[in-house]
mmCIF file of C-alpha atoms in Angstrom:
data_model
loop_
_atom_site.group_PDB
_atom_site.id
_atom_site.type_symbol
_atom_site.label_atom_id
_atom_site.label_comp_id
_atom_site.label_asym_id
_atom_site.label_seq_id
_atom_site.Cartn_x
_atom_site.Cartn_y
_atom_site.Cartn_z
ATOM 1 C CA ALA O 7 39.611 88.616 37.819
ATOM 2 C CA PHE O 8 42.889 86.987 39.055
ATOM 3 C CA CYS O 9 42.193 88.256 42.668
ATOM 4 C CA LYS O 10 38.421 86.933 42.606
ATOM 5 C CA GLN O 11 39.912 83.511 41.450
ATOM 6 C CA LEU O 12 42.637 83.435 44.485
ATOM 7 C CA THR O 13 39.613 84.443 46.809
ATOM 8 C CA LYS O 14 37.591 81.403 45.710
ATOM 9 C CA SER O 15 40.627 79.136 46.705
ATOM 10 C CA ILE O 16 41.096 80.511 49.938
ATOM 11 C CA LYS O 17 39.420 77.692 51.827
ATOM 12 C CA GLN O 18 41.531 74.995 50.332
ATOM 13 C CA VAL O 19 44.667 76.961 50.655
ATOM 14 C CA PHE O 20 43.927 77.967 54.489
ATOM 15 C CA ASP O 21 43.213 74.088 55.116
ATOM 16 C CA PHE O 22 46.495 73.071 53.503
ATOM 17 C CA LEU O 23 48.500 75.793 55.627
ATOM 18 C CA SER O 24 46.540 74.822 58.702
ATOM 19 C CA LEU O 25 47.483 71.091 58.214
ATOM 20 C CA ARG O 26 51.187 72.029 57.589
ATOM 21 C CA TRP O 27 51.338 74.305 60.548
ATOM 22 C CA ASN O 28 49.907 71.630 62.816
ATOM 23 C CA CYS O 29 52.369 68.949 61.638
ATOM 24 C CA LEU O 30 55.279 71.476 62.388
ATOM 25 C CA HIS O 31 53.883 71.718 66.078
ATOM 26 C CA SER O 32 53.357 68.060 66.307
ATOM 27 C CA SER O 33 55.306 65.997 68.838
ATOM 28 C CA GLU O 34 56.759 64.060 65.925
ATOM 29 C CA ALA O 35 58.190 67.037 64.196
ATOM 30 C CA VAL O 36 62.093 67.421 64.509
ATOM 31 C CA GLN O 37 62.393 70.735 65.753
ATOM 32 C CA GLY O 38 65.515 72.913 64.247
ATOM 33 C CA THR O 39 66.441 75.600 61.716
ATOM 34 C CA ASP O 40 64.559 74.071 58.891
ATOM 35 C CA THR O 41 61.394 73.749 61.050
ATOM 36 C CA VAL O 42 61.795 77.506 62.038
ATOM 37 C CA ASP O 43 62.115 78.285 58.230
ATOM 38 C CA GLU O 44 59.120 76.372 57.222
ATOM 39 C CA LYS O 45 56.842 78.130 59.966
ATOM 40 C CA LYS O 46 57.895 81.281 58.660
ATOM 41 C CA LEU O 47 56.871 80.393 55.274
ATOM 42 C CA VAL O 48 53.587 79.303 56.612
ATOM 43 C CA ILE O 49 53.188 82.780 58.142
ATOM 44 C CA GLU O 50 54.294 84.438 54.767
ATOM 45 C CA CYS O 51 51.962 82.475 52.838
ATOM 46 C CA LEU O 52 48.996 83.335 55.217
ATOM 47 C CA MET O 53 49.866 87.118 55.022
ATOM 48 C CA ASN O 54 50.009 87.054 51.346
ATOM 49 C CA TRP O 55 46.726 85.303 50.891
ATOM 50 C CA ILE O 56 45.245 87.721 53.206
ATOM 51 C CA ASP O 57 46.641 90.704 51.490
ATOM 52 C CA PHE O 58 46.008 89.773 47.663
ATOM 53 C CA THR O 59 42.475 88.427 48.109
ATOM 54 C CA ASN O 60 39.237 89.771 48.839
ATOM 55 C CA ILE O 61 38.736 87.754 51.920
ATOM 56 C CA PRO O 62 36.602 89.784 54.376
ATOM 57 C CA GLY O 63 38.009 90.903 57.862
ATOM 58 C CA LEU O 64 35.395 89.215 59.632
ATOM 59 C CA GLU O 65 36.272 85.865 58.019
ATOM 60 C CA VAL O 66 40.013 86.515 58.761
ATOM 61 C CA ALA O 67 39.325 86.914 62.331
ATOM 62 C CA ARG O 68 37.572 83.437 62.377
ATOM 63 C CA GLN O 69 40.278 81.624 60.786
ATOM 64 C CA ASP O 70 41.775 78.821 63.406
ATOM 65 C CA LEU O 71 45.094 79.193 61.422
ATOM 66 C CA LEU O 72 45.497 82.939 62.328
ATOM 67 C CA ILE O 73 44.444 82.088 66.130
ATOM 68 C CA SER O 74 47.299 79.301 66.060
ATOM 69 C CA VAL O 75 49.688 81.488 64.504
ATOM 70 C CA LEU O 76 49.410 84.266 66.990
ATOM 71 C CA ASP O 77 48.984 82.011 70.141
ATOM 72 C CA THR O 78 51.932 79.802 69.274
ATOM 73 C CA ALA O 79 54.396 82.052 67.546
ATOM 74 C CA MET O 80 53.812 85.459 69.038
ATOM 75 C CA LEU O 81 55.999 84.852 71.869
ATOM 76 C CA ASP O 82 58.715 82.873 70.002
ATOM 77 C CA GLN O 83 61.733 85.182 69.299
ATOM 78 C CA GLU O 84 62.766 83.283 66.094
ATOM 79 C CA LEU O 85 59.220 84.077 64.563
ATOM 80 C CA ILE O 86 58.033 87.285 66.177
ATOM 81 C CA GLU O 87 59.293 89.215 63.078
ATOM 82 C CA ALA O 88 57.284 87.317 60.783
ATOM 83 C CA VAL O 89 54.378 87.654 62.985
ATOM 84 C CA GLY O 90 54.700 91.259 63.222
ATOM 85 C CA GLU O 91 54.682 91.639 59.593
ATOM 86 C CA LEU O 92 51.480 89.585 59.402
ATOM 87 C CA ILE O 93 49.815 92.007 61.837
ATOM 88 C CA ALA O 94 50.891 94.966 60.059
ATOM 89 C CA CYS O 95 49.430 93.653 56.904
ATOM 90 C CA ILE O 96 46.105 93.059 58.491
ATOM 91 C CA TYR O 97 46.042 96.288 59.947
ATOM 92 C CA HIS O 98 47.180 98.156 56.708
ATOM 93 C CA LYS O 99 44.379 96.297 54.849
ATOM 94 C CA TYR O 100 41.509 96.388 57.205
ATOM 95 C CA GLY O 101 42.209 99.369 59.871
ATOM 96 C CA CYS O 102 40.863 99.102 63.199
ATOM 97 C CA HIS O 103 37.149 98.861 62.307
ATOM 98 C CA ILE O 104 36.445 95.195 62.674
ATOM 99 C CA SER O 105 35.920 94.606 66.392
ATOM 100 C CA GLU O 106 36.500 91.142 66.070
ATOM 101 C CA LEU O 107 39.917 91.400 64.554
ATOM 102 C CA ASN O 108 40.751 93.816 67.432
ATOM 103 C CA ALA O 109 39.445 91.383 70.047
ATOM 104 C CA LEU O 110 41.609 88.576 68.435
ATOM 105 C CA ILE O 111 44.780 90.539 67.889
ATOM 106 C CA TYR O 112 44.975 93.148 70.827
ATOM 107 C CA PRO O 113 45.190 90.810 73.814
ATOM 108 C CA ARG O 114 47.914 88.655 72.192
ATOM 109 C CA VAL O 115 49.876 91.677 71.276
ATOM 110 C CA LEU O 116 49.823 92.975 74.755
ATOM 111 C CA ARG O 117 51.524 89.944 75.980
ATOM 112 C CA LEU O 118 54.524 91.223 74.292
ATOM 113 C CA ARG O 119 54.947 93.645 77.092
ATOM 114 C CA GLU O 120 56.068 90.683 79.119
ATOM 115 C CA VAL O 121 58.712 89.785 76.658
ATOM 116 C CA TRP O 122 59.815 93.529 76.529
ATOM 117 C CA ASN O 123 60.242 93.564 80.292
ATOM 118 C CA THR O 124 61.843 90.132 80.510
ATOM 119 C CA ILE O 125 64.509 91.298 77.744
ATOM 120 C CA LEU O 126 65.275 94.553 79.587
ATOM 121 C CA GLN O 127 66.331 92.657 82.780
ATOM 122 C CA ASP O 128 68.776 90.649 80.783
ATOM 123 C CA PRO O 129 72.232 92.023 81.703
ATOM 124 C CA GLN O 130 73.542 91.270 78.210
ATOM 125 C CA VAL O 131 70.662 93.235 76.307
ATOM 126 C CA GLU O 132 73.114 95.807 75.132
ATOM 127 C CA HIS O 133 75.557 93.488 73.633
ATOM 128 C CA ASP O 134 73.030 90.928 72.298
ATOM 129 C CA SER O 135 71.983 91.544 68.685
ATOM 130 C CA SER O 136 69.116 89.085 68.806
ATOM 131 C CA LEU O 137 67.609 90.717 71.672
ATOM 132 C CA LEU O 138 68.077 94.016 70.338
ATOM 133 C CA GLU O 139 66.339 92.879 67.087
ATOM 134 C CA THR O 140 63.449 91.448 69.128
ATOM 135 C CA CYS O 141 63.001 95.017 70.876
ATOM 136 C CA GLU O 142 62.811 96.449 67.573
ATOM 137 C CA THR O 143 60.408 94.141 66.286
ATOM 138 C CA ILE O 144 58.106 94.546 69.307
ATOM 139 C CA THR O 145 58.189 98.362 68.894
ATOM 140 C CA LYS O 146 57.354 98.013 65.307
ATOM 141 C CA ILE O 147 54.384 95.954 66.213
ATOM 142 C CA PHE O 148 52.989 98.372 68.595
ATOM 143 C CA VAL O 149 53.582 101.315 66.262
ATOM 144 C CA GLU O 150 51.838 99.567 63.487
ATOM 145 C CA ILE O 151 48.936 98.845 65.460
ATOM 146 C CA ALA O 152 48.841 102.395 66.841
ATOM 147 C CA GLU O 153 48.812 103.954 63.437
ATOM 148 C CA GLY O 154 46.348 101.583 62.139
ATOM 149 C CA SER O 155 43.969 102.278 65.233
ATOM 150 C CA GLU O 156 44.433 106.224 65.457
ATOM 151 C CA SER O 157 40.568 106.629 65.046
ATOM 152 C CA PHE O 158 39.902 104.235 68.220
ATOM 153 C CA ILE O 159 42.998 105.319 70.236
ATOM 154 C CA PHE O 160 42.061 108.955 70.218
ATOM 155 C CA SER O 161 38.327 108.383 71.348
ATOM 156 C CA SER O 162 36.410 107.564 74.654
ATOM 157 C CA LYS O 163 36.718 103.836 73.461
ATOM 158 C CA ALA O 164 40.327 103.846 73.874
ATOM 159 C CA VAL O 165 40.119 102.686 77.493
ATOM 160 C CA GLN O 166 37.941 99.697 76.796
ATOM 161 C CA ILE O 167 39.889 97.690 74.316
ATOM 162 C CA GLY O 168 43.435 98.125 75.176
ATOM 163 C CA GLN O 169 44.649 100.934 73.137
ATOM 164 C CA MET O 170 45.805 102.844 76.310
ATOM 165 C CA GLU O 171 48.337 100.024 76.929
ATOM 166 C CA ILE O 172 49.515 100.299 73.389
ATOM 167 C CA VAL O 173 50.177 103.763 74.075
ATOM 168 C CA LEU O 174 52.043 103.147 77.312
ATOM 169 C CA GLN O 175 54.175 100.570 75.703
ATOM 170 C CA LEU O 176 55.178 102.967 72.984
ATOM 171 C CA LEU O 177 56.244 105.389 75.882
ATOM 172 C CA GLU O 178 58.539 102.591 77.035
ATOM 173 C CA CYS O 179 59.803 102.071 73.706
ATOM 174 C CA CYS O 180 60.867 105.884 73.684
ATOM 175 C CA ARG O 181 62.864 105.328 76.660
ATOM 176 C CA PHE O 182 64.928 102.367 75.135
ATOM 177 C CA LYS O 183 68.609 103.331 75.525
ATOM 178 C CA TYR O 184 70.217 100.543 73.914
ATOM 179 C CA ASP O 185 69.206 101.162 70.245
ATOM 180 C CA LEU O 186 68.794 104.442 68.608
ATOM 181 C CA ASN O 187 66.326 103.227 65.810
ATOM 182 C CA THR O 188 64.313 101.463 68.214
ATOM 183 C CA SER O 189 63.601 104.319 70.524
ATOM 184 C CA LEU O 190 63.087 106.832 67.741
ATOM 185 C CA LEU O 191 60.194 104.587 65.935
ATOM 186 C CA PRO O 192 57.343 105.671 68.276
ATOM 187 C CA VAL O 193 58.798 109.096 68.376
ATOM 188 C CA ARG O 194 57.347 109.686 64.852
ATOM 189 C CA PHE O 195 54.155 108.349 65.721
ATOM 190 C CA PHE O 196 53.680 110.778 68.728
ATOM 191 C CA GLY O 197 54.878 113.765 66.791
ATOM 192 C CA ASN O 198 52.523 113.056 63.655
ATOM 193 C CA SER O 199 49.631 111.433 65.239
ATOM 194 C CA LEU O 200 49.272 112.436 68.757
ATOM 195 C CA CYS O 201 50.174 116.219 68.297
ATOM 196 C CA LEU O 202 48.044 116.450 65.300
ATOM 197 C CA GLU O 203 45.024 114.923 67.054
ATOM 198 C CA LEU O 204 45.436 117.181 70.147
ATOM 199 C CA GLY O 205 45.513 120.260 67.895
ATOM 200 C CA GLU O 206 42.221 119.306 66.156
ATOM 201 C CA ALA O 207 40.622 118.145 69.490
ATOM 202 C CA ASN O 208 41.195 121.770 70.622
ATOM 203 C CA GLU O 209 39.627 123.218 67.536
ATOM 204 C CA ARG O 210 36.686 120.837 67.757
ATOM 205 C CA LYS O 211 36.245 121.690 71.122
ATOM 206 C CA MET O 212 36.049 125.366 70.545
ATOM 207 C CA ASP O 213 33.526 124.648 67.509
ATOM 208 C CA ALA O 214 31.248 122.588 69.815
ATOM 209 C CA ALA O 215 31.532 125.227 72.415
ATOM 210 C CA GLU O 216 30.153 127.731 69.989
ATOM 211 C CA ILE O 217 27.222 125.916 68.947
ATOM 212 C CA GLY O 218 26.338 124.806 72.549
ATOM 213 C CA ASP O 219 26.946 121.215 71.888
ATOM 214 C CA ARG O 220 27.686 119.831 75.396
ATOM 215 C CA ASN O 221 28.327 116.293 74.264
ATOM 216 C CA GLY O 222 30.787 117.295 71.645
ATOM 217 C CA VAL O 223 32.843 119.498 74.345
ATOM 218 C CA ASP O 224 32.732 116.527 76.796
ATOM 219 C CA ALA O 225 34.154 114.103 74.076
ATOM 220 C CA GLU O 226 37.141 116.415 73.215
ATOM 221 C CA ASP O 227 37.641 116.909 76.895
ATOM 222 C CA PHE O 228 38.272 113.405 77.297
ATOM 223 C CA VAL O 229 40.772 113.211 74.587
ATOM 224 C CA LEU O 230 42.293 116.347 75.804
ATOM 225 C CA ASN O 231 42.367 115.356 79.409
ATOM 226 C CA THR O 232 43.764 111.688 78.633
ATOM 227 C CA TYR O 233 46.356 112.559 76.112
ATOM 228 C CA ASN O 234 47.895 116.006 77.061
ATOM 229 C CA PRO O 235 49.508 114.443 80.218
ATOM 230 C CA ILE O 236 50.811 111.702 77.762
ATOM 231 C CA LEU O 237 52.158 114.476 75.515
ATOM 232 C CA GLY O 238 53.826 115.884 78.472
ATOM 233 C CA THR O 239 55.559 112.696 79.304
ATOM 234 C CA VAL O 240 56.832 112.242 75.814
ATOM 235 C CA LEU O 241 58.223 115.696 76.043
ATOM 236 C CA GLU O 242 60.072 114.890 79.251
ATOM 237 C CA ILE O 243 61.300 111.720 77.753
ATOM 238 C CA GLY O 244 62.749 113.813 74.819
ATOM 239 C CA LEU O 245 64.540 116.071 77.054
ATOM 240 C CA GLU O 246 65.965 113.184 78.874
ATOM 241 C CA GLN O 247 66.999 111.476 75.362
ATOM 242 C CA MET O 248 68.503 114.760 74.352
ATOM 243 C CA CYS O 249 70.908 115.080 77.322
ATOM 244 C CA VAL O 250 74.408 114.612 76.330
ATOM 245 C CA ASP O 251 77.184 113.106 78.311
ATOM 246 C CA GLU O 252 78.158 115.363 81.189
ATOM 247 C CA SER O 253 81.916 114.921 80.438
ATOM 248 C CA LEU O 254 81.287 117.328 77.557
ATOM 249 C CA PHE O 255 80.548 120.250 79.714
ATOM 250 C CA VAL O 256 83.707 122.075 80.749
ATOM 251 C CA LEU O 257 83.505 125.164 82.728
ATOM 252 C CA ARG O 258 85.691 127.998 80.971
ATOM 253 C CA GLU O 259 87.819 130.110 83.005
ATOM 254 C CA GLU O 260 87.190 134.059 83.035
ATOM 255 C CA GLY O 261 88.263 135.617 79.669
ATOM 256 C CA GLU O 262 88.700 132.129 78.028
ATOM 257 C CA SER O 263 87.988 132.056 74.457
ATOM 258 C CA HIS O 264 84.639 130.230 73.456
ATOM 259 C CA ASN O 265 86.157 128.879 70.032
ATOM 260 C CA ASP O 266 88.618 126.592 71.436
ATOM 261 C CA ASP O 267 88.566 122.664 71.021
ATOM 262 C CA ARG O 268 86.398 122.255 74.094
ATOM 263 C CA ASP O 269 83.052 122.966 72.378
ATOM 264 C CA LEU O 270 80.563 120.222 72.514
ATOM 265 C CA VAL O 271 81.406 117.648 70.078
ATOM 266 C CA LEU O 272 78.369 115.146 69.685
ATOM 267 C CA SER O 273 78.317 111.460 68.333
ATOM 268 C CA GLU O 274 76.225 110.843 65.172
ATOM 269 C CA ASP O 275 73.848 108.868 67.353
ATOM 270 C CA ASP O 276 73.513 112.191 69.354
ATOM 271 C CA VAL O 277 73.117 114.356 66.538
ATOM 272 C CA GLU O 278 70.223 112.107 64.963
ATOM 273 C CA LYS O 279 68.544 111.769 68.316
ATOM 274 C CA ARG O 280 68.284 115.519 68.950
ATOM 275 C CA LYS O 281 67.171 115.989 65.401
ATOM 276 C CA GLU O 282 64.243 113.538 65.837
ATOM 277 C CA TRP O 283 63.377 114.937 68.989
ATOM 278 C CA VAL O 284 63.433 118.698 68.107
ATOM 279 C CA LEU O 285 61.135 117.774 65.418
ATOM 280 C CA PHE O 286 58.740 116.238 67.703
ATOM 281 C CA CYS O 287 59.123 119.446 69.829
ATOM 282 C CA LYS O 288 58.061 121.613 66.934
ATOM 283 C CA ASP O 289 55.266 119.166 65.911
ATOM 284 C CA ALA O 290 54.006 119.698 69.585
ATOM 285 C CA SER O 291 54.513 123.311 69.455
ATOM 286 C CA GLU O 292 52.729 123.832 66.246
ATOM 287 C CA ALA O 293 49.783 121.546 66.820
ATOM 288 C CA LEU O 294 49.119 122.684 70.538
ATOM 289 C CA TYR O 295 49.982 126.383 69.972
ATOM 290 C CA SER O 296 53.386 127.303 71.161
ATOM 291 C CA ASP O 297 52.524 128.817 74.342
ATOM 292 C CA LYS O 298 51.394 125.455 76.148
ATOM 293 C CA VAL O 299 54.798 123.861 74.849
ATOM 294 C CA LEU O 300 56.723 126.767 76.115
ATOM 295 C CA GLN O 301 55.183 126.856 79.363
ATOM 296 C CA ARG O 302 55.901 123.293 79.977
ATOM 297 C CA LEU O 303 59.666 123.722 78.890
ATOM 298 C CA GLY O 304 59.696 126.717 81.123
ATOM 299 C CA MET O 305 58.374 125.006 84.074
ATOM 300 C CA LEU O 306 60.897 122.276 83.653
ATOM 301 C CA LEU O 307 63.651 124.759 83.301
ATOM 302 C CA GLN O 308 62.407 126.445 86.481
ATOM 303 C CA GLU O 309 62.680 123.034 88.269
ATOM 304 C CA LYS O 310 66.055 122.283 87.005
ATOM 305 C CA ILE O 311 67.524 125.718 88.036
ATOM 306 C CA GLY O 312 65.891 125.297 91.433
ATOM 307 C CA GLU O 313 67.582 122.090 91.978
ATOM 308 C CA ILE O 314 71.035 123.865 91.190
ATOM 309 C CA GLN O 315 70.432 126.754 93.389
ATOM 310 C CA SER O 316 69.367 124.613 96.358
ATOM 311 C CA SER O 317 72.607 122.206 95.817
ATOM 312 C CA GLU O 318 75.142 122.539 98.471
ATOM 313 C CA ASP O 319 77.656 120.302 96.260
ATOM 314 C CA ALA O 320 78.613 122.023 93.232
ATOM 315 C CA SER O 321 80.265 118.778 92.081
ATOM 316 C CA SER O 322 76.869 117.308 91.968
ATOM 317 C CA VAL O 323 75.303 119.688 89.642
ATOM 318 C CA GLN O 324 73.909 118.252 86.167
ATOM 319 C CA TRP O 325 74.061 120.720 83.594
ATOM 320 C CA ALA O 326 72.805 118.192 80.784
ATOM 321 C CA PRO O 327 69.052 118.381 81.595
ATOM 322 C CA ILE O 328 69.176 122.309 81.543
ATOM 323 C CA GLU O 329 71.163 122.450 78.096
ATOM 324 C CA SER O 330 68.588 119.907 76.657
ATOM 325 C CA ILE O 331 65.798 122.281 77.746
ATOM 326 C CA LEU O 332 67.433 125.235 76.241
ATOM 327 C CA PHE O 333 68.257 123.209 73.101
ATOM 328 C CA ALA O 334 64.510 122.485 72.605
ATOM 329 C CA LEU O 335 63.680 126.210 73.251
ATOM 330 C CA GLN O 336 66.221 127.293 70.760
ATOM 331 C CA ALA O 337 64.332 125.149 67.905
ATOM 332 C CA ILE O 338 60.757 126.235 68.982
ATOM 333 C CA LEU O 339 61.326 130.133 69.638
ATOM 334 C CA PRO O 340 61.794 131.279 66.049
ATOM 335 C CA ASP O 341 58.389 129.966 65.041
ATOM 336 C CA VAL O 342 56.293 131.270 67.905
ATOM 337 C CA ARG O 343 53.484 133.582 67.293
ATOM 338 C CA ASP O 344 53.277 137.102 68.521
ATOM 339 C CA ARG O 345 50.564 136.245 71.029
ATOM 340 C CA GLN O 346 53.163 134.279 72.851
ATOM 341 C CA ASN O 347 55.140 137.400 73.720
ATOM 342 C CA GLU O 348 54.065 137.219 77.450
ATOM 343 C CA VAL O 349 55.198 133.697 77.617
ATOM 344 C CA ILE O 350 58.518 134.495 76.104
ATOM 345 C CA HIS O 351 58.971 137.390 78.650
ATOM 346 C CA TRP O 352 58.367 134.852 81.487
ATOM 347 C CA LEU O 353 60.761 132.256 80.095
ATOM 348 C CA LEU O 354 63.310 135.174 79.865
ATOM 349 C CA GLU O 355 62.753 135.903 83.505
ATOM 350 C CA THR O 356 63.173 132.330 84.476
ATOM 351 C CA VAL O 357 66.553 131.665 82.405
ATOM 352 C CA LEU O 358 67.960 135.174 83.809
ATOM 353 C CA SER O 359 66.886 134.881 87.309
#
């Protein structure tokens, strides 16, 4: 009953919030900290009225106030976090099934890629907490939309309404090297959603093939052909992120003990990063059947070993990429199925060659 009463008052509340928002953006408004705080308050009120009332998603998409907030606050670093929470609220409540909301939000969110690229070009990004916080907020927004749009992202409609751009931005977020938490946020999306969807697509394709459903096979082939390469890219990013400082690798003299104080000593960030990426490797291995992930890791290992063998300068050899691949393999191998024996045999030959 209370929710219904609130819903009846939406027009008056939105009119008031629109009036206040326009006043804060008028030429007469004195800009400063107080103004920013009031703008955040308007955005928070808008979010709460969307969240706690029965307003239909189609009506939300038609609100001039929402359009104005997205257009004026999305690229404002002082307001971007508040806008991110508003977008998350909308996708949590309505999902991705209202095309008018997608058409309103997607193009505006994709502008954040420009903000991201601008920040990365700033030489002070590593030491500027406000820039790092903005990058984390942008990542959260893209993750929220990806999680709220899974059914569209993993379909043939994905290339039509911008979801692929969302996924590509998430790949860039995975590469972020200045803040661990930011780079790990999309890893959980890829580990949970992407791996699971590809595993299910494989099963749906086999089921469709059994009953002779050509359209079903084609639909799953689209998903697999589109996203298997992305999975491979995520895996390569993970291996890059798991690489540790080359200075930690010390060649031991013949007969020297392996239990001295020169064993690898990793920072807390390195340990956390490896833990999350190993979980992703395990998710990928389980969802896609271990042989595909093992083969991919084996080919990368073969490539790195080939680079070392062809190198004429021993001092230029990089051991970290090989160690990260072996680390990932070590995590996956205990859980492989018996039918991967041939792949394991090939891997051993690759390592020992």
